[in-house]
Coordinates of C-alpha atoms in Angstrom, one line a residue:
Chain M
M1 CA -12.3 24.1 17.5
K2 CA -14.9 23.0 14.8
I3 CA -13.3 22.5 11.3
A4 CA -14.9 22.0 7.9
V5 CA -12.6 20.7 5.4
C6 CA -14.2 20.5 1.7
I7 CA -12.8 17.9 -0.4
K8 CA -13.3 17.3 -4.4
Q9 CA -13.0 13.8 -5.9
V10 CA -10.4 14.6 -9.2
P11 CA -9.1 11.7 -11.6
E12 CA -5.8 10.2 -10.4
G13 CA -2.4 11.9 -11.5
D14 CA -1.8 9.1 -14.2
A15 CA -5.4 8.6 -15.3
R16 CA -6.0 8.0 -19.1
L17 CA -8.4 11.3 -19.7
V18 CA -11.0 10.7 -22.6
I19 CA -13.2 13.3 -23.2
D20 CA -17.1 12.8 -23.1
A21 CA -19.4 13.2 -26.2
D22 CA -20.1 16.7 -24.9
G23 CA -17.1 17.7 -25.7
I24 CA -16.9 19.8 -22.8
S25 CA -16.1 17.2 -19.6
I26 CA -14.1 14.1 -19.1
A27 CA -15.7 10.6 -19.3
D28 CA -15.5 9.5 -15.7
A29 CA -17.0 6.0 -15.9
D30 CA -14.3 3.5 -14.3
L31 CA -11.9 6.6 -14.1
A32 CA -9.4 6.0 -11.1
T33 CA -10.1 8.9 -8.6
E34 CA -8.6 10.0 -5.8
I35 CA -9.0 13.5 -3.3
N36 CA -7.6 16.4 -4.9
E37 CA -4.2 17.0 -3.9
S38 CA -4.0 20.1 -2.0
D39 CA -7.4 18.9 -0.4
Q40 CA -5.5 15.8 1.0
Y41 CA -3.0 18.5 2.6
A42 CA -6.3 20.7 3.7
L43 CA -7.5 17.8 5.3
E44 CA -4.5 16.8 7.1
S45 CA -4.0 20.6 8.5
G46 CA -7.8 20.0 9.8
L47 CA -6.8 16.9 11.5
R48 CA -3.5 18.3 13.1
L49 CA -5.3 21.5 14.1
A50 CA -8.2 19.5 15.7
E51 CA -6.0 17.0 17.5
S52 CA -3.5 19.7 18.8
Q53 CA -6.6 22.5 19.8
G54 CA -9.3 19.8 20.7
G55 CA -12.4 19.7 18.2
E56 CA -13.8 17.8 15.2
V57 CA -13.0 17.7 12.0
V58 CA -16.2 17.8 8.9
V59 CA -15.3 16.7 5.9
V60 CA -17.9 18.6 3.0
C61 CA -17.7 17.2 -0.5
L62 CA -19.8 18.0 -3.6
G63 CA -19.9 15.3 -6.0
P64 CA -22.2 12.2 -7.4
D65 CA -22.4 8.7 -5.6
R66 CA -19.0 8.1 -6.6
A67 CA -17.6 10.8 -4.6
E68 CA -18.3 8.8 -1.6
E69 CA -15.0 6.8 -1.7
A70 CA -13.3 10.0 -1.2
I71 CA -15.6 10.8 1.6
R72 CA -14.7 7.2 3.2
R73 CA -11.0 7.9 2.3
A74 CA -11.4 11.2 4.4
L75 CA -13.0 9.4 7.2
A76 CA -10.6 6.6 7.3
M77 CA -8.0 9.5 7.3
G78 CA -9.6 10.5 10.7
A79 CA -12.4 13.1 9.9
G80 CA -15.3 12.7 12.4
R81 CA -18.4 13.0 9.7
A82 CA -18.9 13.8 6.7
I83 CA -21.7 15.9 4.6
H84 CA -22.3 14.7 0.7
L85 CA -23.7 17.4 -1.6
N86 CA -25.2 14.6 -3.7
D87 CA -28.1 15.2 -6.0
P88 CA -28.4 15.7 -9.9
A89 CA -29.0 19.3 -9.3
F90 CA -25.6 19.8 -7.8
Q91 CA -23.9 18.3 -10.9
G92 CA -22.1 20.5 -13.7
G93 CA -21.5 23.6 -11.5
D94 CA -18.6 25.9 -11.8
A95 CA -16.8 27.5 -9.0
A96 CA -19.6 30.0 -8.1
A97 CA -22.3 27.4 -8.0
T98 CA -20.2 25.0 -6.1
A99 CA -19.4 27.7 -3.1
R100 CA -22.7 28.6 -2.9
A101 CA -24.0 25.0 -2.3
L102 CA -21.2 24.6 -0.1
A103 CA -21.8 27.7 1.5
A104 CA -25.3 27.0 2.5
A105 CA -24.3 23.5 3.7
I106 CA -21.3 24.7 6.5
E107 CA -23.5 28.0 7.5
R108 CA -25.6 25.5 9.2
E109 CA -22.8 23.9 11.1
N110 CA -21.3 26.5 13.3
V111 CA -17.9 26.1 12.3
D112 CA -14.4 28.0 13.2
L113 CA -12.4 27.2 10.1
V114 CA -12.8 26.1 7.1
L115 CA -10.1 24.8 5.1
T116 CA -9.7 24.2 1.5
G117 CA -7.2 23.1 -1.1
L118 CA -5.7 25.8 -3.1
Q119 CA -6.9 24.4 -6.3
S120 CA -9.0 21.6 -7.5
D121 CA -6.1 19.4 -10.1
D122 CA -8.7 18.8 -12.6
A123 CA -10.8 22.3 -13.2
G124 CA -8.0 24.1 -11.7
W125 CA -9.9 27.7 -11.2
A126 CA -8.4 28.1 -7.4
Q127 CA -11.6 30.1 -6.9
T128 CA -14.3 27.5 -4.9
G129 CA -12.5 28.8 -1.9
P130 CA -12.4 32.4 -2.2
I131 CA -15.7 32.8 -3.5
L132 CA -17.1 30.5 -0.7
A133 CA -15.2 33.0 2.0
A134 CA -17.2 35.7 0.2
R135 CA -20.4 33.8 0.7
L136 CA -19.6 32.8 4.1
G137 CA -19.1 36.9 4.8
W138 CA -15.8 35.7 6.4
P139 CA -12.4 36.8 5.8
S140 CA -9.8 34.1 4.0
A141 CA -6.1 33.8 2.8
T142 CA -4.9 31.8 0.3
L143 CA -1.8 29.6 -0.3
I144 CA -1.3 28.7 3.3
M145 CA 2.1 27.2 4.3
E146 CA 1.7 27.3 8.1
I147 CA -0.9 27.7 10.7
E148 CA -0.5 29.1 14.4
P149 CA -4.0 29.0 16.2
E150 CA -4.1 31.8 18.5
G151 CA -7.3 31.7 20.0
D152 CA -10.1 33.9 18.4
T153 CA -7.6 34.6 15.6
I154 CA -5.4 32.9 13.6
K155 CA -1.7 33.5 12.3
V156 CA -1.0 31.8 8.9
K157 CA 2.1 31.8 6.4
R158 CA 1.1 32.3 2.7
E159 CA 3.4 31.6 0.2
L160 CA 4.4 34.4 -2.4
E161 CA 6.7 34.1 -5.6
A162 CA 10.1 33.9 -6.1
G163 CA 10.5 32.2 -2.4
W164 CA 9.0 35.2 -0.3
F165 CA 6.5 34.4 2.5
Q166 CA 4.0 36.8 4.3
W167 CA 2.2 36.1 7.9
V168 CA -1.2 37.6 7.8
R169 CA -3.4 37.6 11.4
L170 CA -7.4 36.6 10.4
P171 CA -10.3 36.9 13.0
L172 CA -12.2 33.6 13.2
P173 CA -14.4 32.4 12.0
A174 CA -12.3 32.5 8.8
L175 CA -11.4 30.4 5.8
L176 CA -7.7 29.5 4.2
T177 CA -6.8 27.6 1.0
I178 CA -3.9 25.1 1.7
Q179 CA -1.4 25.0 -0.6
S180 CA 0.0 21.2 -1.1
G181 CA 3.3 20.4 0.8
I182 CA 2.4 22.1 4.4
S183 CA 2.8 19.4 6.1
T184 CA 3.1 14.7 5.2
V185 CA -0.3 13.7 4.3
R186 CA -0.9 10.7 6.7
Y187 CA -1.9 7.2 5.4
A188 CA -5.2 6.0 6.5
T189 CA -4.7 2.7 8.6
L190 CA -6.3 -0.2 8.6
K191 CA -8.1 0.4 11.8
G192 CA -9.3 3.9 10.7
I193 CA -10.4 2.4 7.3
M194 CA -12.4 -0.6 9.2
G195 CA -13.7 2.5 11.6
A196 CA -15.0 4.8 9.0
K197 CA -17.5 2.3 8.2
K198 CA -19.5 3.2 11.5
K199 CA -19.1 7.5 10.9
E200 CA -22.0 9.3 9.3
I201 CA -22.1 10.6 6.2
A202 CA -25.1 12.7 5.8
K203 CA -26.6 13.1 2.2
V204 CA -27.8 16.7 1.5
T205 CA -29.8 18.0 -1.3
P206 CA -30.6 21.6 -2.4
A207 CA -33.7 21.7 -0.4
D208 CA -32.2 20.4 2.7
I209 CA -29.8 23.6 2.8
G210 CA -32.5 25.9 2.1
L211 CA -31.5 26.5 -2.2
A212 CA -33.5 26.0 -5.1
P213 CA -32.2 23.7 -7.9
D214 CA -31.7 26.4 -10.4
E215 CA -29.2 28.1 -7.5
V216 CA -26.7 25.3 -8.2
G217 CA -25.1 23.1 -10.2
G218 CA -25.3 23.6 -14.0
A219 CA -28.3 25.7 -13.8
G220 CA -26.1 27.9 -11.0
R221 CA -23.2 28.7 -13.6
K222 CA -21.5 32.1 -14.0
T223 CA -19.5 30.3 -16.6
R224 CA -19.4 28.1 -19.6
T225 CA -17.0 26.1 -20.8
T226 CA -17.6 26.3 -24.9
R227 CA -14.5 23.6 -25.4
L228 CA -12.8 20.7 -23.8
Y229 CA -9.4 19.5 -26.1
V230 CA -5.7 18.1 -25.6
P231 CA -3.4 20.7 -27.5
E232 CA -2.9 19.2 -30.7
K233 CA 0.5 18.0 -31.5
T234 CA 2.8 20.5 -34.0
T235 CA 6.0 20.3 -35.3
G236 CA 8.3 22.9 -35.6
A237 CA 12.1 23.5 -33.9
E238 CA 14.6 25.3 -34.5
I239 CA 18.7 23.9 -34.7
I240 CA 20.8 26.8 -33.2
E241 CA 24.0 27.1 -35.0
G242 CA 27.3 28.3 -34.0
D243 CA 30.1 27.8 -31.4
T244 CA 28.7 27.3 -28.2
A245 CA 29.1 30.8 -26.6
T246 CA 27.5 32.4 -29.6
A247 CA 24.8 29.7 -29.4
V248 CA 23.9 30.2 -25.6
A249 CA 23.8 33.9 -26.4
T250 CA 21.3 33.2 -29.4
L251 CA 19.5 31.0 -27.4
V252 CA 19.3 33.3 -24.5
E253 CA 18.1 36.1 -26.3
K254 CA 15.4 34.0 -28.2
L255 CA 13.9 33.0 -24.9
Q256 CA 13.9 36.3 -23.6
K257 CA 12.7 38.3 -26.9
E258 CA 10.5 35.5 -28.7
A259 CA 9.5 32.9 -25.9
K260 CA 9.4 35.6 -23.1
V261 CA 10.1 33.0 -20.3
L262 CA 13.1 34.6 -18.8
Chain V
M1 CA -2.9 -3.6 -12.5
V2 CA -2.9 -5.2 -16.0
T3 CA -4.3 -8.6 -14.5
Q4 CA -6.6 -7.5 -11.6
L5 CA -9.8 -9.6 -12.4
R6 CA -11.9 -8.9 -9.0
R7 CA -14.3 -5.9 -8.2
L8 CA -13.0 -4.8 -4.7
N9 CA -15.6 -3.9 -2.4
D10 CA -15.0 -0.6 -0.4
I11 CA -12.8 -1.8 2.4
Q12 CA -10.4 -3.8 0.1
Q13 CA -9.9 -0.6 -2.5
E14 CA -9.3 1.5 0.6
V15 CA -6.8 -0.9 2.0
V16 CA -5.0 -1.6 -1.3
R17 CA -4.7 2.2 -1.7
T18 CA -3.1 2.6 1.6
A19 CA -0.6 0.0 0.8
R20 CA 0.2 1.1 -2.8
D21 CA 0.5 4.6 -1.4
F22 CA 3.0 3.2 1.7
A23 CA 4.7 1.2 -1.0
E24 CA 5.4 3.8 -3.8
Q25 CA 6.1 6.5 -1.5
E26 CA 8.2 4.9 1.4
L27 CA 9.8 1.8 -0.3
A28 CA 10.0 2.1 -4.0
P29 CA 12.8 5.2 -3.7
H30 CA 15.1 2.9 -1.4
V31 CA 14.1 -0.4 -2.3
A32 CA 17.2 -0.6 -5.1
E33 CA 19.7 0.7 -2.1
W34 CA 18.2 -1.6 0.3
D35 CA 19.0 -4.6 -2.2
R36 CA 22.6 -3.2 -3.0
R37 CA 23.6 -3.3 0.7
G38 CA 21.4 -6.3 2.0
H39 CA 20.0 -3.7 4.4
F40 CA 17.1 -4.9 6.4
P41 CA 14.4 -2.0 6.7
R42 CA 13.5 -2.4 10.5
A43 CA 11.7 1.5 9.7
A44 CA 9.8 0.6 7.1
V45 CA 8.4 -3.2 9.1
D46 CA 7.6 -0.7 12.0
A47 CA 5.7 1.8 9.6
L48 CA 3.7 -1.5 7.9
G49 CA 2.7 -2.4 11.6
E50 CA 1.5 1.1 12.3
L51 CA -0.6 0.8 9.4
G52 CA -2.0 -2.2 10.6
F53 CA -0.4 -4.5 8.1
L54 CA 1.1 -6.9 10.5
G55 CA -1.6 -8.3 12.4
M56 CA -4.3 -8.4 9.3
L57 CA -5.8 -11.6 9.5
M58 CA -5.7 -11.4 13.5
P59 CA -9.1 -10.9 15.3
E60 CA -9.9 -7.3 16.8
E61 CA -10.0 -8.8 20.2
W62 CA -6.0 -9.4 19.6
G63 CA -5.5 -6.0 18.0
G64 CA -5.7 -7.1 14.7
S65 CA -8.2 -5.9 12.2
G66 CA -9.9 -8.9 11.8
L67 CA -10.0 -8.9 7.8
D68 CA -10.3 -11.9 5.4
T69 CA -7.2 -13.7 3.5
V70 CA -8.3 -12.1 0.1
T71 CA -8.1 -8.4 1.2
Y72 CA -5.0 -9.7 3.4
L73 CA -3.5 -10.7 0.1
L74 CA -4.0 -7.8 -1.5
A75 CA -2.4 -5.4 0.3
L76 CA 0.2 -8.0 0.2
E77 CA 0.9 -8.2 -3.3
E78 CA 0.9 -3.9 -3.3
I79 CA 3.8 -4.9 -1.5
A80 CA 5.4 -7.2 -3.0
K81 CA 5.3 -5.3 -6.4
V82 CA 7.5 -2.6 -5.1
D83 CA 9.6 -4.7 -2.3
P84 CA 9.7 -8.4 -2.6
S85 CA 11.9 -8.9 0.6
L86 CA 9.7 -6.6 2.6
A87 CA 6.6 -8.8 1.6
V88 CA 8.3 -12.2 2.7
S89 CA 8.7 -10.5 6.0
M90 CA 5.0 -9.3 6.1
S91 CA 3.8 -12.5 4.9
V92 CA 5.8 -14.7 7.5
H93 CA 4.7 -12.6 10.1
N94 CA 1.0 -12.2 9.3
S95 CA 0.8 -16.4 8.5
L96 CA 2.8 -18.5 10.2
P97 CA 3.7 -17.5 13.8
S98 CA 0.7 -15.3 14.1
Q99 CA -1.6 -18.3 13.2
M100 CA -0.1 -20.8 15.3
L101 CA -0.2 -18.3 18.3
L102 CA -3.8 -17.7 17.3
T103 CA -4.8 -21.3 16.9
Y104 CA -3.2 -23.0 19.8
G105 CA -1.6 -20.5 22.4
T106 CA -3.4 -19.9 25.6
D107 CA -4.6 -16.2 26.3
E108 CA -1.5 -15.9 28.3
L109 CA 0.8 -16.1 25.7
K110 CA -1.3 -14.2 23.2
E111 CA -1.5 -11.3 25.5
R112 CA 2.1 -11.4 25.9
Y113 CA 3.1 -11.8 22.1
L114 CA 0.2 -11.9 20.0
R115 CA -1.0 -8.3 20.9
S116 CA 2.4 -6.5 20.5
M117 CA 2.8 -8.8 17.0
T118 CA -0.4 -7.2 15.7
A119 CA 0.5 -4.2 16.9
G120 CA 3.8 -4.4 14.9
K121 CA 6.0 -3.6 18.1
M122 CA 7.1 -7.3 17.8
L123 CA 8.3 -8.8 14.4
A124 CA 7.6 -12.4 14.5
A125 CA 9.5 -15.6 12.6
F126 CA 9.0 -19.3 12.2
A127 CA 11.9 -21.5 12.4
L128 CA 11.3 -25.1 10.9
S129 CA 13.3 -25.8 8.6
E130 CA 17.2 -27.3 9.5
A131 CA 20.2 -27.9 7.5
D132 CA 19.2 -31.3 6.6
A133 CA 15.5 -31.2 7.2
G134 CA 13.9 -28.7 4.7
S135 CA 11.1 -30.4 2.6
D136 CA 11.0 -33.2 5.1
P137 CA 10.7 -31.3 8.3
A138 CA 10.2 -34.5 10.3
A139 CA 14.0 -35.3 9.8
M140 CA 14.5 -32.3 12.3
M141 CA 17.1 -33.2 15.0
C142 CA 16.8 -30.1 17.1
R143 CA 15.7 -31.5 20.2
A144 CA 13.7 -29.8 23.2
Q145 CA 14.3 -31.8 26.7
L146 CA 11.5 -31.5 29.3
D147 CA 13.4 -30.3 32.7
G148 CA 10.6 -29.9 35.2
D149 CA 9.1 -26.8 34.5
R150 CA 11.3 -26.0 31.3
Y151 CA 12.2 -27.5 28.4
V152 CA 16.0 -27.1 27.3
L153 CA 16.3 -26.7 23.5
N154 CA 19.7 -28.2 21.7
G155 CA 20.3 -27.7 17.9
A156 CA 20.1 -25.3 14.9
K157 CA 17.2 -24.0 12.8
A158 CA 18.1 -22.8 9.5
W159 CA 16.7 -20.8 6.4
V160 CA 14.8 -18.8 9.2
T161 CA 13.4 -15.5 7.6
N162 CA 13.6 -12.5 10.1
G163 CA 15.9 -14.8 11.8
G164 CA 18.3 -12.6 13.2
T165 CA 15.6 -9.5 13.6
A166 CA 12.9 -10.8 14.8
D167 CA 11.4 -10.0 18.5
V168 CA 9.7 -13.7 19.1
I169 CA 10.2 -16.8 17.1
V170 CA 7.8 -19.8 17.3
A171 CA 10.2 -22.6 17.0
M172 CA 9.8 -26.3 16.4
A173 CA 12.1 -29.0 17.8
R174 CA 11.9 -32.8 18.9
T175 CA 10.3 -33.8 22.1
S176 CA 10.7 -37.3 21.8
D177 CA 11.8 -39.7 18.7
D178 CA 8.6 -40.7 17.4
G179 CA 9.1 -39.1 13.8
A180 CA 6.2 -36.6 12.8
R181 CA 4.5 -37.1 15.9
G182 CA 7.8 -36.3 18.3
I183 CA 8.0 -32.7 17.5
S184 CA 6.5 -29.7 19.7
A185 CA 6.1 -26.0 18.7
F186 CA 7.7 -23.2 21.1
V187 CA 7.3 -19.3 21.6
I188 CA 11.2 -18.3 22.4
E189 CA 12.5 -14.8 22.6
P190 CA 15.5 -14.2 21.0
T191 CA 16.8 -12.0 24.2
W192 CA 17.0 -15.5 26.3
D193 CA 20.2 -17.0 27.5
G194 CA 21.5 -19.8 24.6
F195 CA 20.1 -18.0 22.0
S196 CA 22.2 -16.8 19.1
V197 CA 22.1 -16.0 15.6
G198 CA 24.3 -17.7 13.1
K199 CA 25.3 -17.6 9.9
E200 CA 23.4 -15.1 7.5
E201 CA 22.8 -16.4 4.2
K202 CA 24.3 -14.6 1.1
K203 CA 21.1 -15.0 -0.9
M204 CA 21.0 -15.0 -4.9
G205 CA 17.8 -12.3 -4.1
L206 CA 15.6 -10.9 -1.4
K207 CA 18.6 -9.1 -0.1
S208 CA 17.3 -7.0 2.0
S209 CA 15.0 -9.7 3.7
N210 CA 17.2 -11.0 6.6
T211 CA 17.8 -15.0 6.4
T212 CA 19.3 -16.7 9.0
E213 CA 20.2 -19.6 10.6
I214 CA 19.4 -19.7 14.6
V215 CA 21.3 -21.5 17.3
F216 CA 19.8 -23.0 20.6
D217 CA 22.8 -23.9 23.4
D218 CA 20.6 -25.3 26.3
L219 CA 18.0 -22.8 25.7
E220 CA 15.7 -23.0 28.6
V221 CA 12.2 -22.4 27.4
P222 CA 9.0 -22.2 30.0
V223 CA 6.5 -25.3 29.6
A224 CA 3.9 -22.4 29.3
N225 CA 5.7 -21.7 26.3
R226 CA 5.0 -24.7 24.5
L227 CA 1.9 -24.1 22.0
G228 CA -0.7 -26.6 22.3
E229 CA -0.2 -30.3 22.7
E230 CA 3.5 -32.0 23.0
G231 CA 4.1 -34.0 19.8
H232 CA 1.6 -32.1 17.8
G233 CA 3.9 -29.3 16.9
L234 CA 4.8 -30.2 12.8
K235 CA 0.9 -30.8 12.5
Y236 CA 0.4 -27.4 13.5
A237 CA 3.2 -25.9 11.4
L238 CA 1.6 -27.8 8.5
A239 CA -1.4 -26.0 9.0
S240 CA -0.1 -22.6 9.2
L241 CA 1.8 -23.2 6.0
E242 CA -1.5 -23.2 4.1
H243 CA -1.5 -19.6 5.2
G244 CA 2.0 -19.1 4.3
R245 CA 1.7 -20.3 1.2
L246 CA -1.3 -18.3 -0.2
G247 CA 0.9 -15.1 1.0
I248 CA 4.0 -16.6 -1.0
A249 CA 1.4 -17.0 -3.9
A250 CA 0.5 -13.1 -3.4
Q251 CA 4.1 -12.0 -3.4
A252 CA 4.7 -14.0 -6.7
L253 CA 1.7 -12.5 -8.0
G254 CA 3.0 -9.3 -7.2
I255 CA 6.5 -9.9 -8.7
A256 CA 4.9 -11.0 -11.8
E257 CA 2.4 -7.8 -12.2
A258 CA 5.5 -5.5 -11.4
C259 CA 7.5 -7.4 -14.4
L260 CA 4.4 -7.3 -16.5
T261 CA 4.0 -3.9 -16.0
L262 CA 7.9 -2.9 -16.5
S263 CA 7.8 -4.6 -19.5
I264 CA 5.0 -2.9 -21.4
D265 CA 6.5 0.2 -20.5
Y266 CA 9.6 0.0 -21.7
A267 CA 8.1 -1.9 -24.7
R268 CA 6.5 1.7 -25.5
E269 CA 10.0 3.5 -25.0
R270 CA 12.2 1.3 -26.6
H271 CA 12.5 1.9 -30.5
A272 CA 14.4 -0.7 -32.9
F273 CA 13.9 -0.7 -36.2
G274 CA 12.6 2.7 -36.3
Q275 CA 9.4 1.8 -34.0
P276 CA 8.8 1.2 -30.9
I277 CA 9.8 -2.6 -29.8
A278 CA 5.9 -2.7 -28.7
E279 CA 5.1 -2.4 -32.2
F280 CA 6.3 -5.9 -33.0
Q281 CA 4.3 -8.8 -32.8
G282 CA 6.7 -11.6 -31.4
L283 CA 7.1 -9.1 -28.3
R284 CA 3.0 -8.5 -28.2
F285 CA 2.4 -12.3 -28.1
Q286 CA 4.6 -13.3 -25.5
L287 CA 3.2 -10.5 -23.1
A288 CA -0.1 -11.1 -24.0
T289 CA 0.4 -15.0 -22.8
L290 CA 2.1 -14.2 -20.2
A291 CA -0.5 -11.9 -19.0
A292 CA -3.0 -14.4 -19.6
E293 CA -1.0 -16.8 -17.4
V294 CA -0.6 -14.3 -14.4
A295 CA -4.2 -13.8 -14.6
A296 CA -4.9 -17.2 -14.4
A297 CA -2.5 -17.7 -11.5
R298 CA -4.2 -14.6 -10.0
A299 CA -7.5 -16.2 -10.3
L300 CA -6.6 -19.6 -9.0
T301 CA -5.0 -17.6 -5.9
Y302 CA -8.0 -15.7 -4.9
A303 CA -10.1 -18.8 -5.5
A304 CA -8.0 -20.6 -3.0
A305 CA -8.1 -17.7 -0.6
D306 CA -12.0 -17.6 -1.0
K307 CA -12.3 -20.7 -0.2
Q308 CA -10.2 -20.2 2.9
D309 CA -12.2 -17.6 4.2
L310 CA -15.6 -19.6 3.8
G311 CA -13.7 -21.9 6.3
G312 CA -12.6 -25.6 5.9
S313 CA -9.4 -27.0 4.3
A314 CA -8.1 -25.3 0.9
R315 CA -4.7 -27.6 1.3
K316 CA -5.2 -28.7 -2.9
E317 CA -6.0 -25.3 -4.2
V318 CA -3.5 -23.3 -1.8
S319 CA -0.8 -25.5 -3.2
M320 CA -2.0 -25.3 -7.0
A321 CA -1.8 -21.5 -6.3
K322 CA 1.4 -21.6 -5.0
L323 CA 2.8 -23.7 -7.6
L324 CA 1.3 -22.1 -10.5
A325 CA 1.9 -18.1 -8.9
S326 CA 5.6 -18.8 -8.5
Q327 CA 5.8 -20.5 -11.8
A328 CA 4.3 -17.6 -13.5
A329 CA 6.8 -14.9 -11.5
M330 CA 9.6 -16.6 -12.6
K331 CA 8.3 -16.7 -16.0
A332 CA 7.5 -12.9 -16.1
A333 CA 10.8 -12.1 -14.8
V334 CA 12.9 -14.0 -17.2
N335 CA 10.9 -12.5 -19.8
A336 CA 11.0 -8.6 -18.6
V337 CA 15.0 -9.2 -18.6
Q338 CA 14.6 -10.4 -22.4
V339 CA 12.3 -7.6 -23.0
H340 CA 15.1 -4.9 -21.7
G341 CA 17.8 -6.9 -23.3
G342 CA 20.9 -5.7 -22.5
Y343 CA 19.7 -2.7 -19.9
G344 CA 17.8 -5.8 -18.3
Y345 CA 21.1 -7.5 -17.2
T346 CA 22.6 -4.3 -15.3
R347 CA 21.5 -2.5 -12.2
D348 CA 20.4 0.2 -13.9
Y349 CA 16.5 -1.3 -14.2
P350 CA 14.8 -3.2 -11.9
V351 CA 14.1 -6.1 -13.8
E352 CA 17.1 -8.0 -12.6
R353 CA 16.3 -7.4 -9.0
Y354 CA 12.8 -9.0 -9.6
F355 CA 14.7 -12.0 -11.9
R356 CA 16.8 -12.7 -8.3
D357 CA 13.7 -12.2 -6.5
A358 CA 11.3 -14.6 -7.9
K359 CA 13.7 -17.8 -8.2
V360 CA 12.7 -18.0 -4.4
T361 CA 8.8 -18.2 -4.9
Q362 CA 9.5 -21.8 -6.4
I363 CA 11.3 -22.6 -3.2
Y364 CA 10.3 -21.8 0.2
E365 CA 7.6 -22.4 1.9
G366 CA 7.4 -25.8 0.3
T367 CA 9.2 -26.4 -3.3
S368 CA 7.1 -26.7 -6.5
E369 CA 7.6 -30.3 -6.2
I370 CA 6.4 -30.4 -2.5
Q371 CA 3.3 -28.9 -3.8
Q372 CA 3.1 -31.4 -6.9
L373 CA 3.0 -33.9 -4.1
V374 CA 0.3 -32.0 -1.8
I375 CA -1.9 -31.8 -5.2
A376 CA -1.4 -35.5 -5.8
S377 CA -1.9 -36.7 -2.8
E378 CA -5.0 -34.8 -2.4
L379 CA -5.9 -36.2 -6.1
F380 CA -5.3 -39.9 -4.8
G381 CA -6.8 -39.5 -1.6
D382 CA -3.8 -40.5 0.1

């Protein structure tokens, strides 16, 4: 089974984010980064499948030079080789532009299965996976919690709302977006880290995958970010008076009718 | 890290990340409980071994990662930041017995012990000190009497880290009365007849590290398990301590760094007189000076490691690093308890544990006074 795993390099969870001068992106110089969390689970799932079914895991990552750190990490964890979509033209894309580039790279690989994370921890659109599947013309399933390969098909468990699950069968090739927590993500061992040095990272430009520079990245966007900001702090709290029973009743009513969270 | 100065290379970044993730996910949730129960977490040691952290300095030929001292210390610091007790097990294993087997062991001994040690399948200990021979190891009494193709060992060794948990021990014993030149080094297995674990020390800190006396009562050791030449054991042991001491310096830096970070975080949260205590200049200046001292100790430690990696002796620099890093750790720990006030004096906060753990870095693998002796003897060319 040949599996492509798409990974994205994102700021670390506790990184101190600063909005760039353009007002629509995060300043990324000296930013501590990691592999997007659900992408780590996608990678772990891919490695487990390759181990149980035989086959290889190819990591696909779109990002600038610094994304090589995330790619090396994936190789250290056990991926066989990597494709790095690294060209100024790829930068600044939205889910549609990124999926288009990833699809063009993956089409050349004859893979049986593509795994992505459910969504990125920074932009969080949760669209790259599904759009990528559409671009490839393959069936896809999202929010995957369990994977059972069955030869030419694959059976997967999806997480629904309110503790419900759903089992779905898809023909291969297919694309799955993986939910965080599906398994325990392995650590890169020291041997893996040393061995990753010798693994291939193929650097790919738009021309290498048959795309024009204006089809990808900022030029290929379907959406436009107009403003990025930290929510402003506001004051205003309401003290609910009365004895416990009254206060609780009032609170529940307010949560239902005003805050609409219950 | 608030006091990190170096720009790490790709491999170092990756190794540090694995060490940090492992420490935060597998150790941090348990470390307070392990300390309270005095529990030695063998499973965590095994996990360290599986990741490759117990063979970091050993060549790939013997199953190790063949990494340099700098990378090893970076990883050790990450472990020490979270669990100084586990860090000392890791330091002892990687440095003292591993170095001695690599340098003085026959291929047969390396095949039998070192390969399992680098894979983390055997945890190793190092037995040099005795109850009446600590800073002055040449005063040791433990004897090894040659009898045909074996030595018969009698006596007791003290303060053995991993003493009751090790699978293999490198022990020094007296083969003649010729003072420092009458000591030899042996590789022994705790399962052999005549070996027993003595008293476990009730320590102030490093409570989840296992420190015991070990006792030899007509313990028979094959001549093939002697390391190097008869009578050279003390010289070998003291040379391996150069590696060990840098490990302790890194452990101390990990403690210091953790204490600084905890102090900064707490000072931001804790309010007094209507503002976070982080706003008070008295506290800010204290932490600023402390951070500079920790950074200086770090610079010295890694400079010594660089020198060691380039080959040749870094005896003076290693002792300087161990002296200052352990001093910085103790100061940072005392300060962290002070910053935390009454809470710092309770077990509800981790600083009291670091406070207890820090002290021993000024004592073991050469007290601060021994480091001063070493530095002075290098200065005066004795």
